[in-house]
Coordinates of C-alpha atoms in Angstrom, one line a residue:
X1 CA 170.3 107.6 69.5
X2 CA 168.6 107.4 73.1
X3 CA 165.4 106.1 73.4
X4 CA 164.2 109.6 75.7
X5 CA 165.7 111.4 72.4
X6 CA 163.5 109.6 69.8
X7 CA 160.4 110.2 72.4
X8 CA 161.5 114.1 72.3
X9 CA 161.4 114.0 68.7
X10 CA 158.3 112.0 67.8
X11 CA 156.6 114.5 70.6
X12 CA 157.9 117.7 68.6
X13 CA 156.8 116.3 65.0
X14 CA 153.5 115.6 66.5
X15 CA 153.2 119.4 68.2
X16 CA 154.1 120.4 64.3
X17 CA 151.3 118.7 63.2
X18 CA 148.8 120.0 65.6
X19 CA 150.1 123.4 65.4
X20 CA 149.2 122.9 61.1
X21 CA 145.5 121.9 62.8
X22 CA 145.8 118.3 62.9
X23 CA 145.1 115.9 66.1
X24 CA 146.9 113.7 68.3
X25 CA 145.9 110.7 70.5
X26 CA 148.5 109.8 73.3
X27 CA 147.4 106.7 75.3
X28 CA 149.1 103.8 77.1
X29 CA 148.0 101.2 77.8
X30 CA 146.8 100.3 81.9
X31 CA 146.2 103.7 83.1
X32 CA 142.2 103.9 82.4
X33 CA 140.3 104.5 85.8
X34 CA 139.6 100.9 85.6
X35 CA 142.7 99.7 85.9
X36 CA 143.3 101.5 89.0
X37 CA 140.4 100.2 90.5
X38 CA 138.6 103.5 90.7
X39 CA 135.4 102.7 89.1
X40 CA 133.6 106.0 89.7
X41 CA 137.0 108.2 89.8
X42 CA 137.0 110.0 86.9
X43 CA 136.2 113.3 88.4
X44 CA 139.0 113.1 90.7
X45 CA 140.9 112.4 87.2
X46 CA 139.6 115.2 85.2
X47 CA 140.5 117.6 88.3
X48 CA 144.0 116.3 89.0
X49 CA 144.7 116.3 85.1
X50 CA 143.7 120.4 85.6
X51 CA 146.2 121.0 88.4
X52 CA 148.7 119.2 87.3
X53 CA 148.7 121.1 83.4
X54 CA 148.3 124.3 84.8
X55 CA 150.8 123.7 88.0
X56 CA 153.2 122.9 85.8
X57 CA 152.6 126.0 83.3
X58 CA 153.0 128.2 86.4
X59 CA 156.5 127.0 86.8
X60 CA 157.6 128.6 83.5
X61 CA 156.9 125.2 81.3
X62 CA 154.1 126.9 78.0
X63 CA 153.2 126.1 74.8
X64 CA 155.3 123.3 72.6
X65 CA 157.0 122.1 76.0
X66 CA 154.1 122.0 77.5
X67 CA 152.7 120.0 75.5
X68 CA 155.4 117.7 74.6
X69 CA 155.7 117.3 78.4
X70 CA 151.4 116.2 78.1
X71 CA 152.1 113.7 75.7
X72 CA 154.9 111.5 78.1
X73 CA 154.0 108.4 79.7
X74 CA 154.9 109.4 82.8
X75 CA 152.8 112.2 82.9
X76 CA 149.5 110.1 81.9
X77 CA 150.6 107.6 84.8
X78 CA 151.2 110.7 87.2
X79 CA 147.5 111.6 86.6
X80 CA 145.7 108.8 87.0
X81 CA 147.5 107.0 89.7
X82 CA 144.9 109.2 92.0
X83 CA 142.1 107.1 91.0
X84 CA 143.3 104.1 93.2
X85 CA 142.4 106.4 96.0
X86 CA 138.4 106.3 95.5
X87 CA 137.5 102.6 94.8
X88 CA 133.8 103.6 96.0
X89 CA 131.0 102.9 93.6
X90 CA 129.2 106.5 94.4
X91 CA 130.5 109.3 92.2
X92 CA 132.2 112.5 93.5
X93 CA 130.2 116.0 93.0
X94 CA 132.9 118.1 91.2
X95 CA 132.0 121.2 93.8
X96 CA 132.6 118.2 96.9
X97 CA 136.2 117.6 94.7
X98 CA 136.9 121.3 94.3
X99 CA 136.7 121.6 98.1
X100 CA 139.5 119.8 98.8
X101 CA 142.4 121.9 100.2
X102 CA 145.0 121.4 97.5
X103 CA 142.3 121.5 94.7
X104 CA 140.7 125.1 96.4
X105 CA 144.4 126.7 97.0
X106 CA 145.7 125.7 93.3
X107 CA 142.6 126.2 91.1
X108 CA 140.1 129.4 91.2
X109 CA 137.0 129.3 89.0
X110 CA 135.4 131.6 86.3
X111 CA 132.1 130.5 86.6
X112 CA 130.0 127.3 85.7
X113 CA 128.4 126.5 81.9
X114 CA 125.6 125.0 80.6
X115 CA 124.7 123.8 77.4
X116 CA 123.5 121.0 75.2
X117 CA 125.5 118.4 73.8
X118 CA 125.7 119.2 70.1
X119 CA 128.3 120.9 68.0
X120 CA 126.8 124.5 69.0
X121 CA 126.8 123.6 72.5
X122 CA 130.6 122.5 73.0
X123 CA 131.9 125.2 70.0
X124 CA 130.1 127.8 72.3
X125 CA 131.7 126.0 75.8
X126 CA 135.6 125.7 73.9
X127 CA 135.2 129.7 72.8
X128 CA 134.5 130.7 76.5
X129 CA 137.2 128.4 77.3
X130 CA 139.4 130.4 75.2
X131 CA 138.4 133.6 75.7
X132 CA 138.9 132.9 79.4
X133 CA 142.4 131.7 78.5
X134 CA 143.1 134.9 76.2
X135 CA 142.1 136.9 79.4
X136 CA 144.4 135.2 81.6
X137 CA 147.5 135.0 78.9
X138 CA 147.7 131.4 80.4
X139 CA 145.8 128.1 79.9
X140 CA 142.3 127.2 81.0
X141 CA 140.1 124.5 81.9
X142 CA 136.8 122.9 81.8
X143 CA 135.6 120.1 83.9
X144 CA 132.9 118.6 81.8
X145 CA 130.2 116.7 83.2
X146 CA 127.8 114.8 81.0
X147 CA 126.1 112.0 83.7
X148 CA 127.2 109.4 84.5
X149 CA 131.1 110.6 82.9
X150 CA 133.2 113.7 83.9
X151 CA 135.9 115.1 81.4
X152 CA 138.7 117.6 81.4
X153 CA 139.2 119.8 78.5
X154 CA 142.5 122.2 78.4
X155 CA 142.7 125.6 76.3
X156 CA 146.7 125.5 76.1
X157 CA 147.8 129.1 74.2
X158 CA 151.2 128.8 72.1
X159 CA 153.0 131.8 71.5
X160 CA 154.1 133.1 68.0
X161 CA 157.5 131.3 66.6
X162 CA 159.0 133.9 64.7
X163 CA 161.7 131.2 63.9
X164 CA 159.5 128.6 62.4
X165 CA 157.7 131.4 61.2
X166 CA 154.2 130.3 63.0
X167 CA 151.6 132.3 64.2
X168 CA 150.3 132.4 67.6
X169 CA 146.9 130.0 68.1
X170 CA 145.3 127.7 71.0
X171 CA 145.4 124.1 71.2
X172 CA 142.3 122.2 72.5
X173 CA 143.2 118.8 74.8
X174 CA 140.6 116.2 76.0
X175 CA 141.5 114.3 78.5
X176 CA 139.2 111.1 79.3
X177 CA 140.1 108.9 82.1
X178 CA 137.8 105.8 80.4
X179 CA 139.0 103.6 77.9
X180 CA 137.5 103.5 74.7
X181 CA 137.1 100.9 72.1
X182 CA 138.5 102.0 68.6
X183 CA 140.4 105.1 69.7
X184 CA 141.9 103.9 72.8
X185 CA 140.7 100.7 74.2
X186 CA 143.5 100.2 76.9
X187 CA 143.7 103.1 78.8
X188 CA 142.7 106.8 79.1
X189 CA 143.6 109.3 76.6
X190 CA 145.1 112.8 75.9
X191 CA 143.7 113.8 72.7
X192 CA 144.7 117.2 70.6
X193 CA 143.4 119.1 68.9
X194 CA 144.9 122.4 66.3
X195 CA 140.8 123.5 65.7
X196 CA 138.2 124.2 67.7
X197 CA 136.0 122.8 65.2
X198 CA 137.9 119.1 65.5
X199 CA 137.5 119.3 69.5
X200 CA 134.0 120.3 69.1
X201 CA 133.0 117.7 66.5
X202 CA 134.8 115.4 68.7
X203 CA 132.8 115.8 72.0
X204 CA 129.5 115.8 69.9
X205 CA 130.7 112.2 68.3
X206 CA 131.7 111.0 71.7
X207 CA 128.7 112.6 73.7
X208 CA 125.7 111.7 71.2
X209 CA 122.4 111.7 72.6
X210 CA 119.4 109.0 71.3
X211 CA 116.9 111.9 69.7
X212 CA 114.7 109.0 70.9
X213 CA 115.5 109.5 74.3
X214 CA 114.9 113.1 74.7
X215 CA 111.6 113.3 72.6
X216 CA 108.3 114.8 74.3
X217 CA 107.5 111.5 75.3
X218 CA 109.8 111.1 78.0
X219 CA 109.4 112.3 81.4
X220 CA 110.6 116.2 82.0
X221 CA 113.5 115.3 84.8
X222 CA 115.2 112.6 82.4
X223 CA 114.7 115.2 79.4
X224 CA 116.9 118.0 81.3
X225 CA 119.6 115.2 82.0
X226 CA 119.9 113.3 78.8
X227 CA 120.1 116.7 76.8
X228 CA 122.2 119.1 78.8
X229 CA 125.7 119.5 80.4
X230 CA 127.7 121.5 83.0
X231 CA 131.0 122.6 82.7
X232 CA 133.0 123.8 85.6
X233 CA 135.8 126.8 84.5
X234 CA 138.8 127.0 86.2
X235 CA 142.5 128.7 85.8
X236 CA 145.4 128.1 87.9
X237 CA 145.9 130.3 91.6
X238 CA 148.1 133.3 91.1
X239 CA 149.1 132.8 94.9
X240 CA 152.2 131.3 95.9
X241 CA 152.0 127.8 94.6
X242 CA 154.4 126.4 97.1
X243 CA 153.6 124.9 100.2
X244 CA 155.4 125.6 103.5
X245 CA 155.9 122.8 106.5
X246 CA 153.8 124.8 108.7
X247 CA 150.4 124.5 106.0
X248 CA 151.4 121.0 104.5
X249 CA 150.9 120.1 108.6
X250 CA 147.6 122.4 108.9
X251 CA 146.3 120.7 105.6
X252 CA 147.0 117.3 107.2
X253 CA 145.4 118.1 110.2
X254 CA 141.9 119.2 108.4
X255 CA 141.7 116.3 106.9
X256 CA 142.8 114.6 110.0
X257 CA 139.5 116.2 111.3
X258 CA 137.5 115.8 107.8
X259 CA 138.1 112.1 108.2
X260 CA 136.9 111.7 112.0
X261 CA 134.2 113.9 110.9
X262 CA 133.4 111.2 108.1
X263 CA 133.8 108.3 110.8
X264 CA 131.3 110.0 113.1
X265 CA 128.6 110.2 110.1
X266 CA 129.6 106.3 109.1
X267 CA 128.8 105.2 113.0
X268 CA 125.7 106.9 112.5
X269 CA 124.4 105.6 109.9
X270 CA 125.4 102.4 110.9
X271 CA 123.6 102.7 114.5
X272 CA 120.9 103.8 112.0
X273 CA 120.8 100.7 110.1
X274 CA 120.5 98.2 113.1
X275 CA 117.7 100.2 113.9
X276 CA 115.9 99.8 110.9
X277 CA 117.1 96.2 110.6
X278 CA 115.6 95.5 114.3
X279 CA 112.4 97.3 113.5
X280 CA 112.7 95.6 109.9
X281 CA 112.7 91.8 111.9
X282 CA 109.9 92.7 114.4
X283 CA 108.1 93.6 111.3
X284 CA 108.8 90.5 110.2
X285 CA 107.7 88.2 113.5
X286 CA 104.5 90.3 113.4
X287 CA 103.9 89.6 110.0
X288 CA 104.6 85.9 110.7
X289 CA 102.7 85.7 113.7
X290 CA 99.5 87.2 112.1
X291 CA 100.0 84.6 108.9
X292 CA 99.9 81.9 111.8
X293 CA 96.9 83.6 112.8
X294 CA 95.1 83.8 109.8
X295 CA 95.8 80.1 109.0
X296 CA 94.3 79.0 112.5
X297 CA 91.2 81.4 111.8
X298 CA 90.9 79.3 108.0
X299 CA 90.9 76.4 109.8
X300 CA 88.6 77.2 112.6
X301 CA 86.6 78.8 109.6
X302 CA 86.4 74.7 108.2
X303 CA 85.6 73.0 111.0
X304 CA 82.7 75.5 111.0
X305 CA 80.9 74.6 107.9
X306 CA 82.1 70.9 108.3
X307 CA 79.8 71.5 111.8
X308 CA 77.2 73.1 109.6
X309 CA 77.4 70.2 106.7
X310 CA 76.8 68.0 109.4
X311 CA 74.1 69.4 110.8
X312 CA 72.4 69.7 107.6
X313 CA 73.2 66.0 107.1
X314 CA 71.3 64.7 110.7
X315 CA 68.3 66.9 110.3
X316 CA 67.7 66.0 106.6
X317 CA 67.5 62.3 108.4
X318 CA 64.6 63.5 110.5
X319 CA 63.2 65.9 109.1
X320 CA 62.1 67.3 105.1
X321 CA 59.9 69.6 103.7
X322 CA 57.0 68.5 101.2
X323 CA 54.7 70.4 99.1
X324 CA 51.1 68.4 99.1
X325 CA 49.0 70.3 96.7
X326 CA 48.4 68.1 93.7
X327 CA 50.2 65.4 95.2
X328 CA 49.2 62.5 96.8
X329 CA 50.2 61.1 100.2
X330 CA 53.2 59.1 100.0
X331 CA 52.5 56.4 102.8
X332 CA 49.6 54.7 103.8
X333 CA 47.8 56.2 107.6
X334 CA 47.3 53.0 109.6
X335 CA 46.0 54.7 112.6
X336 CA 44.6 58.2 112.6
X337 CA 44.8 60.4 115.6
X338 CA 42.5 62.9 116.5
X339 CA 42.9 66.6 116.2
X340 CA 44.5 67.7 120.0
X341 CA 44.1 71.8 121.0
X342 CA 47.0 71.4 123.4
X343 CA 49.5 70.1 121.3
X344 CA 49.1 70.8 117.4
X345 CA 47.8 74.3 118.0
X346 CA 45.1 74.1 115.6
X347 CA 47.1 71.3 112.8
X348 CA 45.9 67.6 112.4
X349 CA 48.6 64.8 113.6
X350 CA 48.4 61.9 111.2
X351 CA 50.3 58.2 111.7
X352 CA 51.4 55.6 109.8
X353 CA 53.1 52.3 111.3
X354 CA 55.4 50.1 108.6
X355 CA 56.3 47.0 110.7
X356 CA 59.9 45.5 109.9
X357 CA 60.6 42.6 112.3
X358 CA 60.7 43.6 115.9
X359 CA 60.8 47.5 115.0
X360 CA 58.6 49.7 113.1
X361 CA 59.1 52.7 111.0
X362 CA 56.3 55.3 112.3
X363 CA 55.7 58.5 109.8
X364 CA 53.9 61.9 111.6
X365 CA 52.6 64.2 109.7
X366 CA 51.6 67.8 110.6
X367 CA 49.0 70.4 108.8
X368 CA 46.2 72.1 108.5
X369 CA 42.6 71.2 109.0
X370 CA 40.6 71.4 106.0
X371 CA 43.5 72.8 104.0
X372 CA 46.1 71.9 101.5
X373 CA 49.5 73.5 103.2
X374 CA 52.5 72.7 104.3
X375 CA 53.0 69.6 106.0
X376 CA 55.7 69.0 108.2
X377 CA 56.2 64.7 108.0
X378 CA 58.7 63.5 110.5
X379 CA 60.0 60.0 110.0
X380 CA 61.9 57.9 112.6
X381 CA 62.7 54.1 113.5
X382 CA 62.1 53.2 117.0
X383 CA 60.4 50.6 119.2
X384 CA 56.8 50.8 119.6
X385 CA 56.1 54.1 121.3
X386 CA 54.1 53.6 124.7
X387 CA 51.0 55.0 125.6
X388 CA 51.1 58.9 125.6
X389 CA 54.3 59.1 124.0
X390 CA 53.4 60.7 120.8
X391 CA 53.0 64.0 122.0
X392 CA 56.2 64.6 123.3
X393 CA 57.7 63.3 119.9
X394 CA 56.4 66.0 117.9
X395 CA 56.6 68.4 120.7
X396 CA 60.9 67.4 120.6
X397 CA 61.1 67.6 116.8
X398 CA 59.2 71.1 116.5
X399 CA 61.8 72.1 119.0
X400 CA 64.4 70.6 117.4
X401 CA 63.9 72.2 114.5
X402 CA 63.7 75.3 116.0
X403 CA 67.2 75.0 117.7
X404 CA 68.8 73.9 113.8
X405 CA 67.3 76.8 112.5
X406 CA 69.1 79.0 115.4
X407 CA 72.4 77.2 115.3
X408 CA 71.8 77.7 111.1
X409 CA 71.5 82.1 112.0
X410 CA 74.6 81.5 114.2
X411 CA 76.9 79.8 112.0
X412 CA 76.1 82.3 108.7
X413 CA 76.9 85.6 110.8
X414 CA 80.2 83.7 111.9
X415 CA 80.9 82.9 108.4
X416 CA 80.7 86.0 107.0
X417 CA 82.9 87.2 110.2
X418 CA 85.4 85.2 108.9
X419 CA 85.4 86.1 105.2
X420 CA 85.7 89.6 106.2
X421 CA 89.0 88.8 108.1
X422 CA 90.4 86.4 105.2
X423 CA 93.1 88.1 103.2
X424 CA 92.6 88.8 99.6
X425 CA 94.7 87.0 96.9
X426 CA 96.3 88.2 93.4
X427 CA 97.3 87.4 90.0
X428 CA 101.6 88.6 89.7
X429 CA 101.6 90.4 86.3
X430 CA 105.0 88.5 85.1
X431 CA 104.8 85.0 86.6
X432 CA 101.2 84.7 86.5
X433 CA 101.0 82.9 90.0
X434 CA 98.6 83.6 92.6
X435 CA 99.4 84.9 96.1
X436 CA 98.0 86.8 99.2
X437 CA 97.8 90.3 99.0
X438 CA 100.4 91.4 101.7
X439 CA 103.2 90.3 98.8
X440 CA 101.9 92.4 96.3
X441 CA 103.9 95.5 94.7
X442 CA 101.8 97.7 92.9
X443 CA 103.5 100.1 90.2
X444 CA 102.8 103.1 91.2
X445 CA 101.0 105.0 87.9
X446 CA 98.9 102.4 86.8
X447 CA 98.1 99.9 89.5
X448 CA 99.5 96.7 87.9
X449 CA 100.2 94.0 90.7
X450 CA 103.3 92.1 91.0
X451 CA 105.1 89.4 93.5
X452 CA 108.2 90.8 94.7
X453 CA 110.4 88.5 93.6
X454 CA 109.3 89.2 90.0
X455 CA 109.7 93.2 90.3
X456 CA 112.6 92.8 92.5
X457 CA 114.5 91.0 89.3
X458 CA 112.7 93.3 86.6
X459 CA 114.4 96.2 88.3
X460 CA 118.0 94.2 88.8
X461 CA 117.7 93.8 85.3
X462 CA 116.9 97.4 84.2
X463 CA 119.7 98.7 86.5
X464 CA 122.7 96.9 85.1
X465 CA 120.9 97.8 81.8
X466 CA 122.0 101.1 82.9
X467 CA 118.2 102.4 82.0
X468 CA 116.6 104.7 84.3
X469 CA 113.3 104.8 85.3
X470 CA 112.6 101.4 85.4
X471 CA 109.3 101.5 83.9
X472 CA 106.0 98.8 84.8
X473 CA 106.7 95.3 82.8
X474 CA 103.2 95.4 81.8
X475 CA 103.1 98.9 80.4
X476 CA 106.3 98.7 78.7
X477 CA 104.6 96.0 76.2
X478 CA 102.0 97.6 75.1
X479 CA 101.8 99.6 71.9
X480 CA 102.2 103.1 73.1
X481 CA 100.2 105.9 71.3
X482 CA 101.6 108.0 69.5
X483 CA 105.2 107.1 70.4
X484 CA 104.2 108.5 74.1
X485 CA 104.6 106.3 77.0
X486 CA 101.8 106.5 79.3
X487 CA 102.2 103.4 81.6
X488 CA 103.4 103.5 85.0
X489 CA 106.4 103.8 86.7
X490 CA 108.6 101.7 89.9
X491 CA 109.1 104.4 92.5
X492 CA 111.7 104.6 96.0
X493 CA 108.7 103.4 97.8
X494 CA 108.4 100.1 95.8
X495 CA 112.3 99.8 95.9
X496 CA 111.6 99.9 99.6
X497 CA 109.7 96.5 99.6
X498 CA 111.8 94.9 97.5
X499 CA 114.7 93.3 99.2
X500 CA 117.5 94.9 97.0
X501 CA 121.2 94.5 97.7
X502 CA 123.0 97.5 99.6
X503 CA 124.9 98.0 96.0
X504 CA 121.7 97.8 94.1
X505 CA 119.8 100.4 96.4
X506 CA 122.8 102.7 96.1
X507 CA 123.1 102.7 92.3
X508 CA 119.1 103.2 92.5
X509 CA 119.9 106.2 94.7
X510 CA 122.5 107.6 91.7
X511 CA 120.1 107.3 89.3
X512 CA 117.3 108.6 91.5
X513 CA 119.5 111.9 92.2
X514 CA 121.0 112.5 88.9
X515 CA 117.3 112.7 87.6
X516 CA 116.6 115.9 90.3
X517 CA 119.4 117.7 88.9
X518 CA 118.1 121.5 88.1
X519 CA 119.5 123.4 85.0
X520 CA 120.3 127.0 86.8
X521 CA 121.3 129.2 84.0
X522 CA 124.1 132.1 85.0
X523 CA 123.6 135.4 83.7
X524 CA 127.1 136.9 84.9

């Protein structure tokens, strides 16, 4: 017995089965999306797997041979060998797919569904399948999208055997262009089913939503996405399905254009780019340049109060202040000088003289007549002053003091200049290391500051998590109230400052869109 005749006969007992309500898994291994390096290609899988069943039903092949025909190797293979075309991390719209001209000349739609994932929502969306296929008296399909994954699911009508003495019903078919572990691990799958009930129950198993994760808690946007789905309907054209020289050239030709169209748009985004990354570095050389800046202003700033400290230090040498009430005089007056109009302006000059060798230590002494203020007492070591000299010492330290007390108002307004121009500093919220401010990244929501190295890694992390929003480290630890979540959240503008990879942005920018997807429900 040939091998293709024990294939044809396995494939028959299995449509038996199926036709009694049972189900059928068909897959083999290497033909997931993976495989063919199309990462993000299951749309274009879903859609090709639509064409090709109901191309094929067009051309007289229904029902059991239909069928049996879906469950061949070579048809899987057929399928997915598309997905080696889009090796692009960005998923395809399924309306950008549809455009395409073989796609828009083979397929026409009935409409678009929504619905939740549960077993009311997909019995519902397989019941308008059928009824769409009933209309028809052919097979329908549904491209199913549940973010980030895009399904096909076939209504395939088999007619009454009056032979086998069967009655006429509808087969459900799944097709799922990712590999699964425990049902089909090595490549995609074509899975059957007799019921609607079994292909409903099925898509509710394999589409299962965290109750968690759609709770009032959550933000609204992520809400609508986790807990809906859109389903594209489609039968095949009833146009001739056969393509002439003449439009296979004109088909070639658009998307001749469509591609130079596409190159145009790259070149200006690129052009684009080195704009923003020559903007981006003279950003960066101002921001260096003012750094530079800031540390000459610190260090002009020190040499200021080291000036000041010094200051302090010469005219505490010559110069202190002295309370004499209820004190007595510290040194003994040798030689008394009389009160002088001219010079004191109404104080009494007192002198003491401490002889040390061939110097002497002299001690002036400043206050009041007849009064016990402030004294001003002036020391200094010098040689015996000469005659008339005395009165141009004090006259030089009252002025002298009066310049230190000048330079003193000078120095504190250029102090407090400089403080005013010195760049705050911060605590980072993970690392717990201090920096200036211009690093910071604040979350926007509740204001918690972080280095960006720190937030740049905390949202790597939450990204190949595959969790979306990536929500503040600091909030996410707390004990939330009442199983709400009311900490902040990393927005596009902290993503901005963040250094992350051209890959990283872009799966930032999926997440980012899916979660302004809009539920639009059809009344028609």
């Amino acid at each position: 017995m040939s091998r293709s005749h024990t294939k044809g006969s396995r494939s028959r007992r299995e449509v038996e089965s199926l036709l009694d309500g049972g189900k059928v898994v068909k897959s083999y291994p290497g033909t997931s999306q993976y495989t063919q390096k199309g990462v993000s290609a299951c749309g274009l899988a879903s859609l090709n797997v639509a064409k090709n069943v109901l191309m094929v039903e067009m051309q007289g092949c229904t029902g059991r041979q239909l069928l049996e025909q879906m469950m061949y190797e070579e048809f899987m293979k057929h399928a997915i060998q598309i997905c080696s075309y889009w090796s692009s991390p960005a998923h395809l719209e399924v309306e950008d797919i549809l455009s395409l001209p073989s796609l828009a000349k083979a397929l026409v739609s009935r409409g678009t569904r929504y619905g939740s994932p549960s077993l009311q929502g997909f019995s519902q969306l397989l019941g308008k399948i059928q009824k769409i296929s009933t209309k028809a008296k052919r097979s329908a399909a549904a491209i199913l999208t549940k973010p980030p994954e895009i399904f096909a699911i076939l209504a395939i009508p088999v007619p009454a055997d009056k032979v086998r003495r069967t009655p006429s019903t509808t087969v459900f078919v799944v097709f799922d262009s990712h590999s699964r572990p425990g049902s089909h691990s090595e490549g995609a799958a074509f899975t059957f089913f007799g019921t609607a009930s079994g292909a409903a129950a099925y898509l509710e198993e394999l589409l299962a939503v965290d109750e968690t994760l759609t709770s009032p808690s959550q933000l609204d946007w992520q809400t609508e996405l986790l807990s809906q789905f859109s389903a594209h309907l489609l039968v095949a054209s009833e146009s001739e399905h056969s393509m002439t020289l003449h439009e296979a050239e004109l088909e070639l030709f658009q998307t001749s254009i469509r591609s130079l169209e596409l190159k145009a748009e790259l070149d200006g985004l690129k052009a684009s780019m080195e704009e923003l990354q020559e903007k981006y570095n003279r950003e960066r050389e101002e921001r260096t340049r003012v750094e530079n800046e800031l540390v000459e202003v610190r260090a002009e700033l020190r040499k200021v109060k080291e000036a000041e400290a010094r200051r302090e230090s010469e005219t505490r040498s010559f110069s202190t202040f002295s309370s004499s009430k209820g004190k007595e005089r510290a040194m003994e007056i040798d030689e008394e000088i009389e009160y002088d109009d001219d010079l004191s302006n109404g104080f009494e000059i007192f002198a003491s003289n401490d002889h040390h060798g061939d110097r002497r230590s002299r001690s002036l002494v400043a206050r009041p007549p007849e009064k016990h203020g402030a004294e001003v007492q002036i020391t200094t070591t010098s040689p015996p002053p000469k005659s008339g000299q005395f009165k141009d010492d004090v006259a030089l330290a009252l002025k002298l003091q009066e310049q230190f007390l000048e330079e003193d108002r000078f120095l504190q307004a250029q102090y407090s200049q400089l403080l005013g121009t010195a760049q705050q500093t911060f605590e980072c919220g993970i690392c717990m290391e201090t920096y200036l401010e211009d690093t910071v990244a604040i979350v926007s929501g509740c204001s918690h500051d972080f280095c960006r190295d720190c937030l740049s890694t905390h949202v790597r992390t939450t990204l190949e998590g595959m969790r979306f929003p990536v929500l503040c480290p600091t909030c996410s630890t707390r004990q939330t109230r009442g199983g709400t979540y009311q900490g902040g959240v990393v927005t596009q503008q902290n993503v901005h400052t963040l250094g992350l990879s051209e890959e990283e942005y872009e799966r930032w920018i999926e997440f980012e869109l899916a979660s302004h997807s809009i539920l639009i429900e059809c009344r028609k």
